[in-house]
mmCIF file with all atom_site columns, C-alpha atoms in Angstrom:
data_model
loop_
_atom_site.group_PDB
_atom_site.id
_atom_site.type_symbol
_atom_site.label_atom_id
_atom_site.label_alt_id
_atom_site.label_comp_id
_atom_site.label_asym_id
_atom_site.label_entity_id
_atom_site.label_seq_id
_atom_site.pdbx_PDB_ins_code
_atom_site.Cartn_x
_atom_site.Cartn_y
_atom_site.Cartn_z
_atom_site.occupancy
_atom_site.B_iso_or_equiv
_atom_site.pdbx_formal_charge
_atom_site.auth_seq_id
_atom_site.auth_comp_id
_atom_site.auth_asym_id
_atom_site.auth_atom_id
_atom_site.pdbx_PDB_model_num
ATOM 1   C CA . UNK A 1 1   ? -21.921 40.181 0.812   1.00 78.00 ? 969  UNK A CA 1
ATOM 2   C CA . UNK A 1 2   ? -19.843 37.152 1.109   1.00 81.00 ? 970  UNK A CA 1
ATOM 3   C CA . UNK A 1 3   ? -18.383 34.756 -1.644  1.00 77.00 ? 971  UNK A CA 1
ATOM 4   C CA . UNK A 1 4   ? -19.827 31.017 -1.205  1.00 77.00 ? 972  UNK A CA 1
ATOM 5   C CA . UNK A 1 5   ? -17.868 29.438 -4.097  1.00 81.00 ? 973  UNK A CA 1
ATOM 6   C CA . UNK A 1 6   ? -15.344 30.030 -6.367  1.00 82.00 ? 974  UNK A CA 1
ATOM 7   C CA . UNK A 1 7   ? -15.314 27.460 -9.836  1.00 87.00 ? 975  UNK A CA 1
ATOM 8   C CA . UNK A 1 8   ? -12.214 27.542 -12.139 1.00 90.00 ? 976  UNK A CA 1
ATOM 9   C CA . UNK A 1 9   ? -14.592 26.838 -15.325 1.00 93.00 ? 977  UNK A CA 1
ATOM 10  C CA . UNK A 1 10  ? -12.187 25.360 -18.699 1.00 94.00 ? 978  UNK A CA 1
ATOM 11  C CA . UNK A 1 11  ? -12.570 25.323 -22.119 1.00 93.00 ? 979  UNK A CA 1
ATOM 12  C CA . UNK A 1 12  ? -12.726 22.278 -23.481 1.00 92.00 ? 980  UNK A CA 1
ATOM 13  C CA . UNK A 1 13  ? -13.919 20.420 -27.181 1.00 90.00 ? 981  UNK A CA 1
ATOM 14  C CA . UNK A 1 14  ? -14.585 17.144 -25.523 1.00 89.00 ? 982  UNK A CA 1
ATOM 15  C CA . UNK A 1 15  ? -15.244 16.916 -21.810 1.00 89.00 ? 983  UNK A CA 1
ATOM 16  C CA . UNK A 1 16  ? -14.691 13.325 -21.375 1.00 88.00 ? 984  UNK A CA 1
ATOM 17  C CA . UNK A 1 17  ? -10.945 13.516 -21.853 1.00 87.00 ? 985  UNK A CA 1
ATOM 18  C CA . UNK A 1 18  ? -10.725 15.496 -18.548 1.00 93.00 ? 986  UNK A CA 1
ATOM 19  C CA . UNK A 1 19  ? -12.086 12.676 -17.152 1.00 93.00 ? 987  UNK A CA 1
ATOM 20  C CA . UNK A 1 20  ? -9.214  10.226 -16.863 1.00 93.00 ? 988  UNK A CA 1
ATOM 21  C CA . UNK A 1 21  ? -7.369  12.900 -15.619 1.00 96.00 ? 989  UNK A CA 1
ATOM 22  C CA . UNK A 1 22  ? -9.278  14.511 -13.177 1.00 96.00 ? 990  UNK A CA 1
ATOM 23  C CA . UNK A 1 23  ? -12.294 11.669 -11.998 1.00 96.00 ? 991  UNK A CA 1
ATOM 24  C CA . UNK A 1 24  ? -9.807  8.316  -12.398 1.00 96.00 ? 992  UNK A CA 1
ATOM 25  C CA . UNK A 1 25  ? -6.213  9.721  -11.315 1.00 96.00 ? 993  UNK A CA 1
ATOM 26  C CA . UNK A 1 26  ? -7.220  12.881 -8.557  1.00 96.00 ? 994  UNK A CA 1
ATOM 27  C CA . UNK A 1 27  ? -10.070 10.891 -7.958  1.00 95.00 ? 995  UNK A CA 1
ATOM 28  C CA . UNK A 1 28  ? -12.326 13.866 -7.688  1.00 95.00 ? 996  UNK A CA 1
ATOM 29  C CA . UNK A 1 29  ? -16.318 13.300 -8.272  1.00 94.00 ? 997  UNK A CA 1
ATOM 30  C CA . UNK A 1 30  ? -18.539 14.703 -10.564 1.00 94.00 ? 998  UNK A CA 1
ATOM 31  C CA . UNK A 1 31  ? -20.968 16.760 -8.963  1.00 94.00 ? 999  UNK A CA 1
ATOM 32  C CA . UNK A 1 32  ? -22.895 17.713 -11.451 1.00 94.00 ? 1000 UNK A CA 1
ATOM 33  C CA . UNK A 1 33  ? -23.046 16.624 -15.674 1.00 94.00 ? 1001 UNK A CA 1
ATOM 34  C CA . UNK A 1 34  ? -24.992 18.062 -18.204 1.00 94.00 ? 1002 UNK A CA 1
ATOM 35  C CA . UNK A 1 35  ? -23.803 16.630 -21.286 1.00 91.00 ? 1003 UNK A CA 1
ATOM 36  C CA . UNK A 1 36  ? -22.166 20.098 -22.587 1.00 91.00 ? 1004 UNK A CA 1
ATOM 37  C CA . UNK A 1 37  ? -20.528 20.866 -19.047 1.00 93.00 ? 1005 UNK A CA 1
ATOM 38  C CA . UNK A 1 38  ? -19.354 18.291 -16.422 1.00 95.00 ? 1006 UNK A CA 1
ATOM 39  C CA . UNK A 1 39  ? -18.051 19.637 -12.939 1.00 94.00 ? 1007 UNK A CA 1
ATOM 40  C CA . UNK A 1 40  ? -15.734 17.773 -10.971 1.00 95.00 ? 1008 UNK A CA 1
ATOM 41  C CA . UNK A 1 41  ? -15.250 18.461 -6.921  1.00 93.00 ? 1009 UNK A CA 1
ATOM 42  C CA . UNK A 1 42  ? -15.614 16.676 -3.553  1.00 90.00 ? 1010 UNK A CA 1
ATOM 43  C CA . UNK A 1 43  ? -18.014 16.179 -0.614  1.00 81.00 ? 1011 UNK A CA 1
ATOM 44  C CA . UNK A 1 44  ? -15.606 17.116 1.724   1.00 84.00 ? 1012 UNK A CA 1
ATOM 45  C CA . UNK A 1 45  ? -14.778 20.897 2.621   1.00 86.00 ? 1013 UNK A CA 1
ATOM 46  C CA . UNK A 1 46  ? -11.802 22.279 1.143   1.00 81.00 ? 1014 UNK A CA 1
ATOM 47  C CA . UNK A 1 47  ? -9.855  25.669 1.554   1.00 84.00 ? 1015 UNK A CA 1
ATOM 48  C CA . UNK A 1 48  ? -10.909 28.052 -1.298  1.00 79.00 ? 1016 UNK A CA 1
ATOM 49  C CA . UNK A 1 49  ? -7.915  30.575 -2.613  1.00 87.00 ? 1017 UNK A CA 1
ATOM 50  C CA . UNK A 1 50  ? -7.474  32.263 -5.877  1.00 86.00 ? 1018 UNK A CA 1
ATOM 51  C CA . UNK A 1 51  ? -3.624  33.629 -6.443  1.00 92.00 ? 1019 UNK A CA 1
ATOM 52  C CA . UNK A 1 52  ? -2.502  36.112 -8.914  1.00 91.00 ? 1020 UNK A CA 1
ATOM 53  C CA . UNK A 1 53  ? 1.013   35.349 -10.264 1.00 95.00 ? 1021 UNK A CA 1
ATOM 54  C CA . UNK A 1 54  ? 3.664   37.183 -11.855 1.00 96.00 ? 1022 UNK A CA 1
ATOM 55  C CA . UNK A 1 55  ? 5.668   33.735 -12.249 1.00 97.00 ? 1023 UNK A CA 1
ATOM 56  C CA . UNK A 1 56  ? 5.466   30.460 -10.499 1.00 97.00 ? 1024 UNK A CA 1
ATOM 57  C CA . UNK A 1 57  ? 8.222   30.088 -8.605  1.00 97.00 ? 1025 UNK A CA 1
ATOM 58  C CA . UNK A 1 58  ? 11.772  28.585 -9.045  1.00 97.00 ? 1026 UNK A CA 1
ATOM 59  C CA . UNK A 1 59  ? 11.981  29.956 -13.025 1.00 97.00 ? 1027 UNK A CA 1
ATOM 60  C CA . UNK A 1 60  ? 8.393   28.259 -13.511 1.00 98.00 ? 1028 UNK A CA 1
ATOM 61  C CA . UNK A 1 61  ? 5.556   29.798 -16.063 1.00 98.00 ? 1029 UNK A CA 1
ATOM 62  C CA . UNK A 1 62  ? 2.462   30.446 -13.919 1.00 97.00 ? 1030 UNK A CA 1
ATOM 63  C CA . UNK A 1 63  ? 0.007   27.414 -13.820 1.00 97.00 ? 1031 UNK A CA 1
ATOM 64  C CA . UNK A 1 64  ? -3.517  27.505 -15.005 1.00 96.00 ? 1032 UNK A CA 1
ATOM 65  C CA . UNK A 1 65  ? -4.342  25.582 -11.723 1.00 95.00 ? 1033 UNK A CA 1
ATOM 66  C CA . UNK A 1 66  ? -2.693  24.223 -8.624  1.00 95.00 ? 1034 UNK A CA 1
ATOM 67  C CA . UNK A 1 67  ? -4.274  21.026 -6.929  1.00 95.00 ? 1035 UNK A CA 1
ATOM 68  C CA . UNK A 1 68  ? -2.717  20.102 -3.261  1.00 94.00 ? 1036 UNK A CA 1
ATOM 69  C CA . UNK A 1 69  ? -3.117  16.193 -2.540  1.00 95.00 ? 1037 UNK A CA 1
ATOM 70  C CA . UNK A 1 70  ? -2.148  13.911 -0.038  1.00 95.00 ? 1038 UNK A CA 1
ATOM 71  C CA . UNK A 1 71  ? 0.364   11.655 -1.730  1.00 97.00 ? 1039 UNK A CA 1
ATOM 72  C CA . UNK A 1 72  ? 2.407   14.074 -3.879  1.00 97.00 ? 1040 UNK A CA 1
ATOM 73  C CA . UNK A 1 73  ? 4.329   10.402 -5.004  1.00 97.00 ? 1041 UNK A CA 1
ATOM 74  C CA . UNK A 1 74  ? 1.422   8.514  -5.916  1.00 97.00 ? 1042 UNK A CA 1
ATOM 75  C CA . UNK A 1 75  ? 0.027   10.958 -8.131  1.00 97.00 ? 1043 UNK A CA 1
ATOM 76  C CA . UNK A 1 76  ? 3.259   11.445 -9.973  1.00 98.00 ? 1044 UNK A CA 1
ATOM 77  C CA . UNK A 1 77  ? 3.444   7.907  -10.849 1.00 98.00 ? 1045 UNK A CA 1
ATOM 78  C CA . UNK A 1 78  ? -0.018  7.835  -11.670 1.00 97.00 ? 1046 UNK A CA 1
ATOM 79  C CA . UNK A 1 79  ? 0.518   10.608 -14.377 1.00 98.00 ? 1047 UNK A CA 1
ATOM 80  C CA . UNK A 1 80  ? 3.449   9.623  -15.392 1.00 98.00 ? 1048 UNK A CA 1
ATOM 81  C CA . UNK A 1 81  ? 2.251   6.061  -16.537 1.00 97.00 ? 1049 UNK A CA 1
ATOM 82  C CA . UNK A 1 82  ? -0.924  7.394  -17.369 1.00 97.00 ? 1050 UNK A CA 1
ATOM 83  C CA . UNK A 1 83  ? 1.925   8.947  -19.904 1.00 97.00 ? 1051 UNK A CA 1
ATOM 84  C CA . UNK A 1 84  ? 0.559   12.653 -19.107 1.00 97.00 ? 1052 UNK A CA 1
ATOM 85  C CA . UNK A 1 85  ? 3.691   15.252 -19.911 1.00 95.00 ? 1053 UNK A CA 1
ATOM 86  C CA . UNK A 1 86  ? 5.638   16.282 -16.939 1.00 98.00 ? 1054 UNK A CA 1
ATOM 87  C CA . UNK A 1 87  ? 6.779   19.717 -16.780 1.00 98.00 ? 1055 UNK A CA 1
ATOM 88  C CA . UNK A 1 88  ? 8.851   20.525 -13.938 1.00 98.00 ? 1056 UNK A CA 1
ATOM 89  C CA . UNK A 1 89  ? 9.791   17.916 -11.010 1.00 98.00 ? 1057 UNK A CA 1
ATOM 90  C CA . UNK A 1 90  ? 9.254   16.726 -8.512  1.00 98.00 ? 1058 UNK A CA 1
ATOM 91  C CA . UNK A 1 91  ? 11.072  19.589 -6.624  1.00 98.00 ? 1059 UNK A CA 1
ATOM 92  C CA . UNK A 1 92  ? 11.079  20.612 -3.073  1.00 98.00 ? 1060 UNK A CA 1
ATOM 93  C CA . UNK A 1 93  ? 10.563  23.999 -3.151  1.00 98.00 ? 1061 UNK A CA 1
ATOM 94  C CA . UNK A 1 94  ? 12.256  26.871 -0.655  1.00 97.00 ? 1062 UNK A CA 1
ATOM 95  C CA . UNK A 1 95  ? 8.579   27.816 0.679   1.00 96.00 ? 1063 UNK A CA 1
ATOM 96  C CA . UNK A 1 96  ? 7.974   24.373 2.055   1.00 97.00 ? 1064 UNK A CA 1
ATOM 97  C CA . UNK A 1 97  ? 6.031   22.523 -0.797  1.00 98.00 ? 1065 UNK A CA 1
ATOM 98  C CA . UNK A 1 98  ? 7.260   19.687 -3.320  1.00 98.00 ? 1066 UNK A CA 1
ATOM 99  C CA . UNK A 1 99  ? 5.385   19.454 -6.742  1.00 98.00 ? 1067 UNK A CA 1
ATOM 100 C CA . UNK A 1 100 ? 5.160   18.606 -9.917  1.00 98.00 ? 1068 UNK A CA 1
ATOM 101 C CA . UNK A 1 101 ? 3.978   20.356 -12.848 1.00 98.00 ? 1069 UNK A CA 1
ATOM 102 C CA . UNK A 1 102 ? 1.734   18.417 -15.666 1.00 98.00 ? 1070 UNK A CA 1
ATOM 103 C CA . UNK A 1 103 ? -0.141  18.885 -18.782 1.00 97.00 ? 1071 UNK A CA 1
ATOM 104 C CA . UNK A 1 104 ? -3.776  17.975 -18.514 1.00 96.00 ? 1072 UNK A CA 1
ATOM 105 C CA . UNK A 1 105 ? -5.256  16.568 -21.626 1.00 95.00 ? 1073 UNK A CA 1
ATOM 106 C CA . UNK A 1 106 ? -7.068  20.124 -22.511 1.00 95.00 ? 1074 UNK A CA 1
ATOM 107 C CA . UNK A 1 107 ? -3.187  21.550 -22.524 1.00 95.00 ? 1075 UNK A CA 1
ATOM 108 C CA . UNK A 1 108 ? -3.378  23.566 -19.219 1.00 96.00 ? 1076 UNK A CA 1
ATOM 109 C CA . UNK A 1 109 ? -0.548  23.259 -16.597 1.00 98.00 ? 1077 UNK A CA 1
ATOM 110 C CA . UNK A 1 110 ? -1.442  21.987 -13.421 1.00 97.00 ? 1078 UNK A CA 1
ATOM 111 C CA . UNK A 1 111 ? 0.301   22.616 -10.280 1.00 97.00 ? 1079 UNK A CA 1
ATOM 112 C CA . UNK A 1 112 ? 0.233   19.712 -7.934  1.00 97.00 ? 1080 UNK A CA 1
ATOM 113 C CA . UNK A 1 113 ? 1.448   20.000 -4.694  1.00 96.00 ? 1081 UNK A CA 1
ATOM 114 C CA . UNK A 1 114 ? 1.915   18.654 -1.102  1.00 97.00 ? 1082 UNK A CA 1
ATOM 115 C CA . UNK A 1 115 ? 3.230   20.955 1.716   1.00 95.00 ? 1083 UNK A CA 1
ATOM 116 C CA . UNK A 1 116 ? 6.195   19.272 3.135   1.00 91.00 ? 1084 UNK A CA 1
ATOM 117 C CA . UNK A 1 117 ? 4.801   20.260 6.994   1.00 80.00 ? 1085 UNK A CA 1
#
């Protein structure tokens, strides 16, 4: 048996205000829309990993997700004048990553991150 995909699946009462946060600022596309669910992902490959957390490091709560880009500074001022609530940093963390934690606009706290390597 092997595991082909793993799909972090979120409540939500209106889909489209993921959207702006997920499609227009992490620039992810939508791979597939059916009016009552709408999944966002990529064309390229990406690593798959699922964590289990007693806390998230550095005094944090444990986010919901954690999203690693490219440009760790480009997507903080994106949110940030998007006016999406910053949590926690930027920081540069002691096990080699700087991020930012941020509200989506369904309330969960997203991780994003950049290893510093």
């Amino acid at each position: 048996m092997t595991v082909l995909r793993i799909i972090a699946n979120i409540q939500a009462p209106d889909i489209t205000l993921a959207r702006r946060f997920y499609q227009d600022i992490l620039d992810l596309d939508v791979v597939m829309d059916h009016g009552w669910i709408t999944t966002f992902g990529a064309a390229r490959p990406m690593n798959v990993q699922l964590s289990i957390a007693s806390e998230g490091g550095s005094g944090t709560p444990v986010p919901d997700l954690s999203i690693e880009v490219d440009d760790l500074d480009a997507v903080f001022e994106a949110m940030s004048a998007a006016g999406f609530a910053i949590e926690y940093g930027p920081a540069d963390e002691p096990w080699g990553v700087r991020r930012f934690y941020v509200r989506d606009p369904l309330g969960k706290l997203v991780n994003i991150l950049v290893h510093k390597n």
